[in-house]
Coordinates of C-alpha atoms and ligand atoms in Angstrom, one line a residue:
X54 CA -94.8 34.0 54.9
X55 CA -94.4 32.1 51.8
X56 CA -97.9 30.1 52.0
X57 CA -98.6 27.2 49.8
X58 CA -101.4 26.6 47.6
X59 CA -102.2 23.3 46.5
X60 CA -105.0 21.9 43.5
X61 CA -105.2 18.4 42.6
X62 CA -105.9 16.6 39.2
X63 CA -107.2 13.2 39.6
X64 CA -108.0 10.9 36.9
X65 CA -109.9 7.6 37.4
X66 CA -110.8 5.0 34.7
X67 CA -114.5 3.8 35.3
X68 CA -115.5 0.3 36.3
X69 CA -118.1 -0.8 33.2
X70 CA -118.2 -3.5 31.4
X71 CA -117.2 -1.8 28.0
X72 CA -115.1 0.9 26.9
X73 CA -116.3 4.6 26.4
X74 CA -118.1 4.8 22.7
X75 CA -117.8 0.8 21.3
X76 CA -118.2 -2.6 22.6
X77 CA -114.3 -3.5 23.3
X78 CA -114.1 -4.9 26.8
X79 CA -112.8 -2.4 29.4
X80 CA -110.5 -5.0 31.6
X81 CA -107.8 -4.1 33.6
X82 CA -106.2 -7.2 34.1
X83 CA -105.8 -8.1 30.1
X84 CA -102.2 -9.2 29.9
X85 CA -101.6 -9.5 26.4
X86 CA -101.8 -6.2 24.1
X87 CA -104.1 -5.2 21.3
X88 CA -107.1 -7.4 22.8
X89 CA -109.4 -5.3 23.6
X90 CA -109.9 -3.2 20.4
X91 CA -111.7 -2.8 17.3
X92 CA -112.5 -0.7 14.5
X93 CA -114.0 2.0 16.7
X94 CA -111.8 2.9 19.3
X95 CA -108.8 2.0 16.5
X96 CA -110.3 5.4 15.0
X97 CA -110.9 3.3 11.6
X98 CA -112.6 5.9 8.9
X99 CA -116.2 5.5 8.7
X100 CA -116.9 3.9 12.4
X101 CA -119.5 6.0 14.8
X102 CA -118.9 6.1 18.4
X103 CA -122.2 5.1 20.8
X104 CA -122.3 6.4 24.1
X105 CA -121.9 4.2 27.1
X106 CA -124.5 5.2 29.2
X107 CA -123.3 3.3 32.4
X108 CA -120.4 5.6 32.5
X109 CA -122.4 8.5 32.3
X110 CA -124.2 7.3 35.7
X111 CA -121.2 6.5 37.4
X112 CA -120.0 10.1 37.1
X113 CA -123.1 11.3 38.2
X114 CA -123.2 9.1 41.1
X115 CA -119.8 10.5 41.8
X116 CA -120.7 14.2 41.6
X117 CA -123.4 13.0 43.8
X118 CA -121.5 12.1 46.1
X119 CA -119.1 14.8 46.3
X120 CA -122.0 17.4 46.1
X121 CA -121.6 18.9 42.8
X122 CA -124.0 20.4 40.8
X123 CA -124.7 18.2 38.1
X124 CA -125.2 19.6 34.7
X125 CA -128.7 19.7 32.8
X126 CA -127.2 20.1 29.3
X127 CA -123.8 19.1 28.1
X128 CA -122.1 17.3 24.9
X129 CA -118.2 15.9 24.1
X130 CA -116.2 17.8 22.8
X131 CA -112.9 16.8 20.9
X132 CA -109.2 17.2 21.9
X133 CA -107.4 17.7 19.4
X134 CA -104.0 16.6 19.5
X135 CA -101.1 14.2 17.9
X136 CA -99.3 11.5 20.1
X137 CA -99.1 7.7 19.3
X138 CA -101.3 6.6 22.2
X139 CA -104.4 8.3 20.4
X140 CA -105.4 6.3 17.6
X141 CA -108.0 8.9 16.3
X142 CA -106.0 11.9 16.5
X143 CA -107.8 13.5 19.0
X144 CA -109.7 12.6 22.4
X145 CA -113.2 12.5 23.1
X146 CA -113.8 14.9 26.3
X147 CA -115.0 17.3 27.9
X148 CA -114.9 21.3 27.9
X149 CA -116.8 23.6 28.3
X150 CA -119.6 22.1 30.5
X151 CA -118.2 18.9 32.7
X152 CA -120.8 16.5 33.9
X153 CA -120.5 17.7 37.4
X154 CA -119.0 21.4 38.9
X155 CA -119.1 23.1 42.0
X156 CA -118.9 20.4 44.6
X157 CA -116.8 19.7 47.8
X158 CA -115.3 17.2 50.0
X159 CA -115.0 17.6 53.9
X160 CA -111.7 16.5 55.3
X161 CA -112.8 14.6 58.4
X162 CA -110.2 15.4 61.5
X163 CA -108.3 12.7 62.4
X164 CA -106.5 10.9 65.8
X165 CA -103.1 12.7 65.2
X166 CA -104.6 16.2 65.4
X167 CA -105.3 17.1 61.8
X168 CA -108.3 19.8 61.1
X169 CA -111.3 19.1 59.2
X170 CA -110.9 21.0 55.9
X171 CA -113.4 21.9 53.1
X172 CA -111.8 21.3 50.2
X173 CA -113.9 22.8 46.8
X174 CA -114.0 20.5 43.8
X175 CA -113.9 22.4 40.8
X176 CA -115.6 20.0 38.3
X177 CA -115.3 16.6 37.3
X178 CA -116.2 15.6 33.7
X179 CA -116.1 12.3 31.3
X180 CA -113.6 11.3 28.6
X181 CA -111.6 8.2 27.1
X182 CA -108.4 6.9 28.0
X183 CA -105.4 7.0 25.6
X184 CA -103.2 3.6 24.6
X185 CA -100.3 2.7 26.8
X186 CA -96.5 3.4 25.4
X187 CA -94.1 1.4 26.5
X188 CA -90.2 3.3 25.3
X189 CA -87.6 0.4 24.9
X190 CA -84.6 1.5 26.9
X191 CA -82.4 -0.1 24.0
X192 CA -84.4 0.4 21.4
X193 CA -85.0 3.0 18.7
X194 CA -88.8 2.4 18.8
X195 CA -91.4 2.1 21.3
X196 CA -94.5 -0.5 21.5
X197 CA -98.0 0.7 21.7
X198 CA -101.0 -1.5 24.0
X199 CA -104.3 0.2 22.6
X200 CA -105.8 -2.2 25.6
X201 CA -106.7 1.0 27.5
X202 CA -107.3 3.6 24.1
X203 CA -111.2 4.4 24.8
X204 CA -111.6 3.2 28.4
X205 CA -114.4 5.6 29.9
X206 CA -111.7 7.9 32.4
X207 CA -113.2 10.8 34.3
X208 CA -111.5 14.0 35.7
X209 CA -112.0 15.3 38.6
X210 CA -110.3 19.0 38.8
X211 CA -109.8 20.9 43.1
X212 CA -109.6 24.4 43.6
X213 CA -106.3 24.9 45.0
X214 CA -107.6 24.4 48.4
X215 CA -105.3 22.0 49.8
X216 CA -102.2 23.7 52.9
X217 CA -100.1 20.8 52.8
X218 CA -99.2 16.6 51.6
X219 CA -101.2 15.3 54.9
X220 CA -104.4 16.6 53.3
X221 CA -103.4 15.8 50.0
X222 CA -103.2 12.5 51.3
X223 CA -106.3 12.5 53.4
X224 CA -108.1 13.5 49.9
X225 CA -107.2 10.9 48.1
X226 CA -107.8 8.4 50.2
X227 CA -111.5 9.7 51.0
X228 CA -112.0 9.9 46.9
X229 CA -110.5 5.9 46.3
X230 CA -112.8 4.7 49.7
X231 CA -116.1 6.3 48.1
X232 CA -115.1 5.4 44.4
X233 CA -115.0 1.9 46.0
X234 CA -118.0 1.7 47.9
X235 CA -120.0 3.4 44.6
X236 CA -118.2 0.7 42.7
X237 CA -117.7 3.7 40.3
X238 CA -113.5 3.4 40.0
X239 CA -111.3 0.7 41.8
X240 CA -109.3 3.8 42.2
X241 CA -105.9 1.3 42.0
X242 CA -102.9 4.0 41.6
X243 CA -100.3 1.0 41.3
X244 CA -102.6 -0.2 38.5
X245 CA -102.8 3.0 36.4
X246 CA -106.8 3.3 37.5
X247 CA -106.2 6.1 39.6
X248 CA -103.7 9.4 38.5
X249 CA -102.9 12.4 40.5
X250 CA -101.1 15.6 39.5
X251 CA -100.4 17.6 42.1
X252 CA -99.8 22.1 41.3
X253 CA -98.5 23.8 43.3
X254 CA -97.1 27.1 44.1
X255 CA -96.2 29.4 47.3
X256 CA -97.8 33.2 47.9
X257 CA -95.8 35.5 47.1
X258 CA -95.1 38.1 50.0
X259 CA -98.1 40.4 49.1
X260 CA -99.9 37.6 49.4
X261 CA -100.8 37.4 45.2
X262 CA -100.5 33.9 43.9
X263 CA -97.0 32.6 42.6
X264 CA -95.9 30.6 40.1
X265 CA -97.1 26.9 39.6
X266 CA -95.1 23.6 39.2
X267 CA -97.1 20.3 38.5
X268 CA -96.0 17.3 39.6
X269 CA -96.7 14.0 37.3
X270 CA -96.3 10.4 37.4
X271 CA -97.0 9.9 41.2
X272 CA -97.8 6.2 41.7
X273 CA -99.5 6.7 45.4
X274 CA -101.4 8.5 47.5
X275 CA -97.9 8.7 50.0
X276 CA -95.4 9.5 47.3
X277 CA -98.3 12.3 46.1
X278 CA -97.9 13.7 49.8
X279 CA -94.4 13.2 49.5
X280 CA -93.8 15.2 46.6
X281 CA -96.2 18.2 48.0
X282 CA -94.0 18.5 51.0
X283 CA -90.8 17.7 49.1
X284 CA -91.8 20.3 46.5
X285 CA -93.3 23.2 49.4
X286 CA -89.5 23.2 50.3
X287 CA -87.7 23.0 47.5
X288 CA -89.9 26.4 46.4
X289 CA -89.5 28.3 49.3
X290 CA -85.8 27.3 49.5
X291 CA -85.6 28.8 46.4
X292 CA -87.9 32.2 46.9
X293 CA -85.7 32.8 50.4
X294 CA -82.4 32.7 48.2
X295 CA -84.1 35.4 46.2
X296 CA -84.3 33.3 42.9
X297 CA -87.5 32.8 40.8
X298 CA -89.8 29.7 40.1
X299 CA -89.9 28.4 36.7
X300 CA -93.0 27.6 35.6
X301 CA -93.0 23.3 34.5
X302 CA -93.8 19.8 34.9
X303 CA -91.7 18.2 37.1
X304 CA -91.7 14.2 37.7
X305 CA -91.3 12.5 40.8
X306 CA -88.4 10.3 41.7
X307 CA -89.9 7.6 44.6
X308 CA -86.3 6.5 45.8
X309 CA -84.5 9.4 45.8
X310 CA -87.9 11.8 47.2
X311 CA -87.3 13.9 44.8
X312 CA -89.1 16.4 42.2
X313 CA -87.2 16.3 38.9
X314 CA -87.8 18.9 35.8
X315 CA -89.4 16.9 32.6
X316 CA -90.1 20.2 30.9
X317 CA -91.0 23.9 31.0
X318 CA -94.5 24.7 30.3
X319 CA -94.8 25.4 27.0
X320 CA -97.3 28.2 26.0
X321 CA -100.6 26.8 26.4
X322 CA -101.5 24.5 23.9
X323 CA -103.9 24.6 21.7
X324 CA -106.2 21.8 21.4
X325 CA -108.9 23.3 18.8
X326 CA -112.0 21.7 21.2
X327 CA -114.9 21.9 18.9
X328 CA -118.5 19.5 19.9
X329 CA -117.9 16.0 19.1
X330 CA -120.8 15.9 15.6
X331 CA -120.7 12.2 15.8
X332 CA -122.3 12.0 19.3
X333 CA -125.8 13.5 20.2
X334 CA -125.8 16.0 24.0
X335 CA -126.9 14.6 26.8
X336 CA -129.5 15.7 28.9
X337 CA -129.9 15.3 32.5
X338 CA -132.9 15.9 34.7
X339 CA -130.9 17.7 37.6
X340 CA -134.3 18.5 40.0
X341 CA -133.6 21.9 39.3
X342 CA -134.2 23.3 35.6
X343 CA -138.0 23.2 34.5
X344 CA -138.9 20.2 32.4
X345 CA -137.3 20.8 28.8
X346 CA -139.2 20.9 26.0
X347 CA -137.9 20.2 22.5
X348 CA -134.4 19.2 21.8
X349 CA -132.7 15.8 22.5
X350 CA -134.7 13.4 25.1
X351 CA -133.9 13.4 29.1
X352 CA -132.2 9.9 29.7
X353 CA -130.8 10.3 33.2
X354 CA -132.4 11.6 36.4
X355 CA -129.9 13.2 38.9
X356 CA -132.8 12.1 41.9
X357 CA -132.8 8.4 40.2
X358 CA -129.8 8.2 41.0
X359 CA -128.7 9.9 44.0
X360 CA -132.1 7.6 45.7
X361 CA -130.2 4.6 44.5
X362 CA -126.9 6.1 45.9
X363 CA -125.3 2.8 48.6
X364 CA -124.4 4.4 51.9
X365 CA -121.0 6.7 51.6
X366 CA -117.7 5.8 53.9
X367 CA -118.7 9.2 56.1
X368 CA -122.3 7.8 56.5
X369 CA -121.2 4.4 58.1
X370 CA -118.3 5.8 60.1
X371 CA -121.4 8.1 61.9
X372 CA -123.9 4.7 61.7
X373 CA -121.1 2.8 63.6
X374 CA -120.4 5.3 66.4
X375 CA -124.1 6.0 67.0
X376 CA -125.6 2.0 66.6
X377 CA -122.1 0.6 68.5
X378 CA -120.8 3.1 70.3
X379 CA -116.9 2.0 68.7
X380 CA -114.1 4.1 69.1
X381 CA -112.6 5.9 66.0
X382 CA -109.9 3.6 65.4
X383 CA -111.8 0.5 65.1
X384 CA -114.8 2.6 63.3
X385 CA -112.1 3.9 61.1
X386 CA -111.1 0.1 60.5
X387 CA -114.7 -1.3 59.6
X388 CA -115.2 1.6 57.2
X389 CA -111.9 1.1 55.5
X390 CA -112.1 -2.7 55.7
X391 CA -115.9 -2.7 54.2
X392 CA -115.9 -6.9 54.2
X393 CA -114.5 -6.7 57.7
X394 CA -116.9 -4.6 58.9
X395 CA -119.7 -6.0 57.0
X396 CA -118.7 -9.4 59.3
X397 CA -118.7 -7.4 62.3
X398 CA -122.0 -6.1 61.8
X399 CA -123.5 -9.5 61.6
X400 CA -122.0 -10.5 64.4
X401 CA -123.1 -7.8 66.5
X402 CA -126.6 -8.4 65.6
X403 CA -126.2 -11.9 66.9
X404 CA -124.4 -10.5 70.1
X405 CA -127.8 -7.8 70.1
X406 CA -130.4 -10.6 69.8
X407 CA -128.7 -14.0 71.6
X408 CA -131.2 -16.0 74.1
X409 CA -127.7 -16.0 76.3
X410 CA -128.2 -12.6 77.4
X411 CA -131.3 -13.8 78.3
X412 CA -130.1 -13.4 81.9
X413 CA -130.1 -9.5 81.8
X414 CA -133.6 -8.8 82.8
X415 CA -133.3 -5.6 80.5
X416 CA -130.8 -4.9 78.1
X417 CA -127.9 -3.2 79.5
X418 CA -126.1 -0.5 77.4
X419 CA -123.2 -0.4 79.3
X420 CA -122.7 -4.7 79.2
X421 CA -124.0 -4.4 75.4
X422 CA -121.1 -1.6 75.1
X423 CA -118.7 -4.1 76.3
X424 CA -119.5 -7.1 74.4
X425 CA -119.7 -5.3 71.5
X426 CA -116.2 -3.6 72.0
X427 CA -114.8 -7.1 72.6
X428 CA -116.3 -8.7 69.7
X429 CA -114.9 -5.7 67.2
X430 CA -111.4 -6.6 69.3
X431 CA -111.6 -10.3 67.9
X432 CA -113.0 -9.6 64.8
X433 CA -110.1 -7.1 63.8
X434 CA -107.2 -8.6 65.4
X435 CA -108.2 -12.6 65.4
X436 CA -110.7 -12.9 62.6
X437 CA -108.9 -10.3 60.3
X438 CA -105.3 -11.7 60.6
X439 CA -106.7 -15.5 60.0
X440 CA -108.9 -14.8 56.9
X441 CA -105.8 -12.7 55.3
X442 CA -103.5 -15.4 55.9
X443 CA -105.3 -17.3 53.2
X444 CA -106.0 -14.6 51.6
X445 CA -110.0 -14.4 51.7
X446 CA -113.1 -12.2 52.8
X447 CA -114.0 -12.7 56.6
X448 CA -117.4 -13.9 55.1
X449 CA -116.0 -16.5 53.0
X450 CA -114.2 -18.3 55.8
X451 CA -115.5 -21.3 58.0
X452 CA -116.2 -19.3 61.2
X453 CA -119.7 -18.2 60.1
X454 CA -120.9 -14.7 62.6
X455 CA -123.3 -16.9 64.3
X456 CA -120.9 -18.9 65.9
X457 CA -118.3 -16.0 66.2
X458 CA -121.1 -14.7 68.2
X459 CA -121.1 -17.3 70.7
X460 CA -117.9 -17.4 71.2
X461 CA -117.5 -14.1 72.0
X462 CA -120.2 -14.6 74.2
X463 CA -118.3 -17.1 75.9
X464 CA -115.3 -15.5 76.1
X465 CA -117.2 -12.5 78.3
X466 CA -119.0 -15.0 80.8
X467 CA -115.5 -16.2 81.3
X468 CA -116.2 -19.7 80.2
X469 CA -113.2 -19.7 77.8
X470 CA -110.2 -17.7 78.9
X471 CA -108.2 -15.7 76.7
X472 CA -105.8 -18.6 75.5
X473 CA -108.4 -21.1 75.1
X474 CA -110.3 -18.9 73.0
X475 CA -106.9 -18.6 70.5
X476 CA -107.1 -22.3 70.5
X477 CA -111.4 -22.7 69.5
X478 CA -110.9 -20.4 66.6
X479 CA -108.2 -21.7 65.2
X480 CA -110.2 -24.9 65.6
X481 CA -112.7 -23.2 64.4
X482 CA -111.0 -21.9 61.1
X483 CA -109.7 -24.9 60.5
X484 CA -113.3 -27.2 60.8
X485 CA -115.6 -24.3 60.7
X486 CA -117.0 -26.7 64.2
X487 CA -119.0 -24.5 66.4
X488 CA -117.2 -23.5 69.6
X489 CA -119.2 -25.5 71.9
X490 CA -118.0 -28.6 70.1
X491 CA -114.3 -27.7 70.6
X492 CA -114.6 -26.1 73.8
X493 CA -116.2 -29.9 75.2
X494 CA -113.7 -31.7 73.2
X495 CA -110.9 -29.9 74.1
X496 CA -112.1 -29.9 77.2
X497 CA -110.8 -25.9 77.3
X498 CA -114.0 -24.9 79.6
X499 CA -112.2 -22.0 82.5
X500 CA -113.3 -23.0 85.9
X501 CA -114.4 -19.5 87.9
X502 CA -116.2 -21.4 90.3
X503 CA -114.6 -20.7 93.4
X504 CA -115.1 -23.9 95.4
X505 CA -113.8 -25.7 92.4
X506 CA -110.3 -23.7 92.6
X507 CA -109.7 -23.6 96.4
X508 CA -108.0 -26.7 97.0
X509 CA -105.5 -26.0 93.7
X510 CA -104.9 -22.7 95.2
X511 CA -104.4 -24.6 98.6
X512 CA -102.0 -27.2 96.9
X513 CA -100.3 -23.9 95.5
X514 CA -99.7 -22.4 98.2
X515 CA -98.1 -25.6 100.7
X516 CA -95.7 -26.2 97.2
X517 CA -94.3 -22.5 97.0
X518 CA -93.3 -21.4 100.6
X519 CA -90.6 -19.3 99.0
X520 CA -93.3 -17.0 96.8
X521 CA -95.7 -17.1 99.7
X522 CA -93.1 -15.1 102.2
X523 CA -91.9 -13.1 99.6
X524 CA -95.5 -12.0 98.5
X525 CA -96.0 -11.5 102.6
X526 CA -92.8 -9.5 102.9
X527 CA -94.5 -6.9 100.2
X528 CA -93.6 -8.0 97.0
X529 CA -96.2 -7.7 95.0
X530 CA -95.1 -9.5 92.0
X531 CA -94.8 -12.8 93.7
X532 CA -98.7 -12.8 93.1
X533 CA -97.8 -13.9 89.3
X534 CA -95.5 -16.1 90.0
X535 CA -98.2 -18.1 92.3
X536 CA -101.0 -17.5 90.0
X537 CA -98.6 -19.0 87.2
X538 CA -98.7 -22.0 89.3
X539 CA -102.2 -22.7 89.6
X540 CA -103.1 -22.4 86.0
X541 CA -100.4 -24.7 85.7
X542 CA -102.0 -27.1 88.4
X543 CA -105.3 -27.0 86.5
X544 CA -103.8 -27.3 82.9
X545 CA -105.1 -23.7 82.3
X546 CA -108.4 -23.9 83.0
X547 CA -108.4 -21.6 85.6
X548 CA -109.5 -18.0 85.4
X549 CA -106.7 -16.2 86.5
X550 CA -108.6 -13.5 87.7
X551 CA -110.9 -15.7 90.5
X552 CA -107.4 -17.4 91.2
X553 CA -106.0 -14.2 92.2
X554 CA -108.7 -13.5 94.2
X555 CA -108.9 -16.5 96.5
X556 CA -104.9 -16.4 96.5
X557 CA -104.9 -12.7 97.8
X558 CA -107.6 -13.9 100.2
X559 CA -105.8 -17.0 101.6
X560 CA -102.7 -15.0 102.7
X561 CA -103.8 -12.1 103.7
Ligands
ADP542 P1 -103.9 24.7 33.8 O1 -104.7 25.4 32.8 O2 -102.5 25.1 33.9 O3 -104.1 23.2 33.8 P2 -106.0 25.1 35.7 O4 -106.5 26.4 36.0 O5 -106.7 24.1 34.9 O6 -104.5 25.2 35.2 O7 -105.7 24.4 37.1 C1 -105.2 23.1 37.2 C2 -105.0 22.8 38.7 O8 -104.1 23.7 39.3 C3 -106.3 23.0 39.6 O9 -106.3 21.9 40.5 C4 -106.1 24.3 40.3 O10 -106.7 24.2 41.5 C5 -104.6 24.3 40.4 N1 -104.1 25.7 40.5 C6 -104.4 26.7 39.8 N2 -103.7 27.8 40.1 C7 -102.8 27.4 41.0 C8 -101.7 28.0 41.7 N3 -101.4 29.3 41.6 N4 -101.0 27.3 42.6 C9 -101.3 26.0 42.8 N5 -102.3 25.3 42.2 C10 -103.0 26.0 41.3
MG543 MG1 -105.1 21.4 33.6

């Protein structure tokens, strides 16, 4: 009855080099406060911001990505408004025509049963990030780090599209995995780089929209799908007692999962937005308004940039199912993972292209299926867990893919069991040897030769009278016990799977 209606802001500082309008550096990590500045973004009288045109292609690229509509004409305008983290007195931004508008995102359906859902993207447009304040619980001042003041920040504004905190969530995550791959953002919401504010409101019975509450200072993508559903309640708890719903900004309390009033929204401020006179506008050759003539000079092409576009998380996911045939959770993996599954897809052309396969007179799809599925097995369970033990890209470890390859290879032919194979690569980790070497000098090659196994088995089956009537007498589980003792008898070297075999067929 009461149906919720969700819209998102997200901020994101840009990955560049520099800041938004001057030549401060824009890094992250800088520890110590009041590095990165200088007489521009410090608003000194006098000083003319420049435009940092590698921000403006990483919002495009962006847009791109998330289908907007990217603009043809558009200019900064300023924000006016006074607050210590703004050393100029206003912020540079954008108003009335945003870089991008109009795009979407598609919600991909997922393994526990959740929908695919459009979700619109209302416009997503360029401007500098304020100073960092840090209020001194014992003080009576605060400190000021203008590290951040003038980092290029964009905006990126839903419709309220969004039904509940799982799509919220799925959102997010889709917008930090292509902001990544783009290298436009790295998106890091512990780090400050990425901010969501979440509105939201309930329907009122008629149906009409109801009254929104915003929820700020959400430090993940789970506490922001946290607070939806937290919030979805605590509204329609309120609305079914009959009682109203103030219009505010709420805060979000991570250890108690609560919402929390900060303040009631104020009428809507005033901000005076007038076009920034210190910086020319910007025009974009979008592919779709006729070649201008006149007026300030086309520096960016929407086609440039969209042909130079790297391939989108939703474009490899597809790649992997159709060139692999993976399943969706270790598709979903490589695509989140990028280095991992970078690594697996140079193994799998190994795999693809090996003389040892030279043996199937014409490729096989269902063996190649297999192979593959066990070499994305090792590569996300044993490869991933040993490369972040130390802490390092799959690629930068000793194992290079070719000789992952091989032993995967191995491992399918049965040359190398299971165990012996945890043994090669952590050998192999550890020496970055090749598995052939180990496999010889650890002598860890798996007999399956049949002949070779017999008289174990025979030896077996004279030392465990006991197993062997039991097994006789119909109890099946006595197998294990007897196979047990044969890889025992031939230090493991056995393949338990030929032992079993003969076993079943000695005492039948
Ligand atoms: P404001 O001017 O208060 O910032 P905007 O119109 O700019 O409001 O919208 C801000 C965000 O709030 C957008 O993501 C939009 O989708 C969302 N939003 C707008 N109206 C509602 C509503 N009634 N309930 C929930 N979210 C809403
Ligand atoms: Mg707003």
């Amino acid at each position: 009855m009461y149906k919720p209606v969700i819209g998102l802001e997200v901020h994101a500082e840009l990955k560049t080099k520099t800041k938004m309008f001057c030549d401060s550096l824009n890094d992250p990590d800088e520890k110590h406060p009041n590095i990165n500045v200088c007489p521009i973004c410090m608003g000194h009288p006098g000083t003319l911001p420049v435009i940092n045109m590698a921000a403006i292609e990483k919002v495009i690229t962006a847009g791109l990505a998330l289908n907007c509509k990217i603009a043809e004409d558009t200019f900064f305008e300023r924000k006016n408004y006074f607050y210590p983290d703004l050393p100029k007195g206003y912020q540079i931004s954008q108003y009335q025509k945003p870089l991008c508008y109009e795009g979407y995102l598609n919600l991909q359906p997922t393994t526990n049963n959740s929908q695919s859902k459009k979700i619109r993207i209302t416009r997503i447009h360029l401007e500098e990030d304020a100073g960092r304040l840090y209020h001194l619980p014992d003080k009576n001042y605060s400190l000021v780090d203008y590290n951040r003041a003038g980092v290029p920040l964009m905006e990126l504004v839903t419709e309220p599209d969004f039904e509940n905190g799982d799509q919220v969530k799925r959102f997010a995550e889709e917008l930090q995995l292509i902001w990544r791959y783009l290298e436009v953002s790295d998106a890091n919401m512990e780090k400050g780089q990425m901010r969501i504010e979440v509105n939201i409101s309930l329907t009122n019975p008629d149906g009409s929209w109801g009254t929104k509450v915003e929820i700020k200072n959400i430090n993940s993508v789970k506490f922001a799908a946290d607070a939806v559903d937290y919030e979805i309640k605590r509204q329609r708890e309120l609305l079914e007692s009959g009682e109203k719903i103030k219009q505010e900004t709420r805060g979000w309390d991570e250890f108690k999962k609560q919402s929390f009033s900060q303040r009631s929204k104020e009428e809507a401020h005033d901000y005076r937005y007038f076009p920034e006179p210190d910086l020319p506008p910007i025009r974009i050759a979008n592919g779709r308004a006729s070649p201008a003539t006149g007026g300030p000079p086309t520096l960016f092409s929407a086609e440039k940039i969209r042909s130079e576009m790297p391939e989108l998380p939703q474009q490899r996911r597809e790649r992997f199912v159709r060139q692999y045939g993976l399943p969706g959770h270790d598709v979903e993996m490589f695509t989140v993972n990028k280095p991992l599954g970078d690594y697996f897809e140079h193994v799998a052309s190994e795999l693809l292209s090996f003389d040892r396969l030279d043996h199937l007179k014409k490729p096989d799809p269902e063996h190649q299926g297999r192979l593959l599925k066990l070499a994305s097995n090792y590569v996300i369970t044993e490869l991933k867990r040993m490369a972040d033990s130390v802490g390092a890209d799959p690629a930068d470890t000793k194992i290079s893919p070719e000789m992952f390859a091989d032993l995967v290879v191995r491992v399918f032919h049965s040359e190398v069991s299971s165990s012996g194979a945890q043994t090669v690569l952590k050998e192999m980790f550890a020496t970055g040897f090749s598995p052939g070497q180990i496999i010889k000098e650890k002598n860890l090659e798996q007999v399956s030769n049949v002949e070779d196994l017999n008289s174990a088995v025979a030896k077996v089956i004279t030392d465990n009278p006991k197993a062997v009537e039991d097994f006789k007498a119909g109890k099946e589980a006595s197998i294990r016990f007897l196979v047990g003792m044969a890889m025992r008898e031939t230090k493991g070297k056995a393949n338990p799977q030929v032992v079993e075999g003969i076993l079943k067929g000695m005492l039948k």
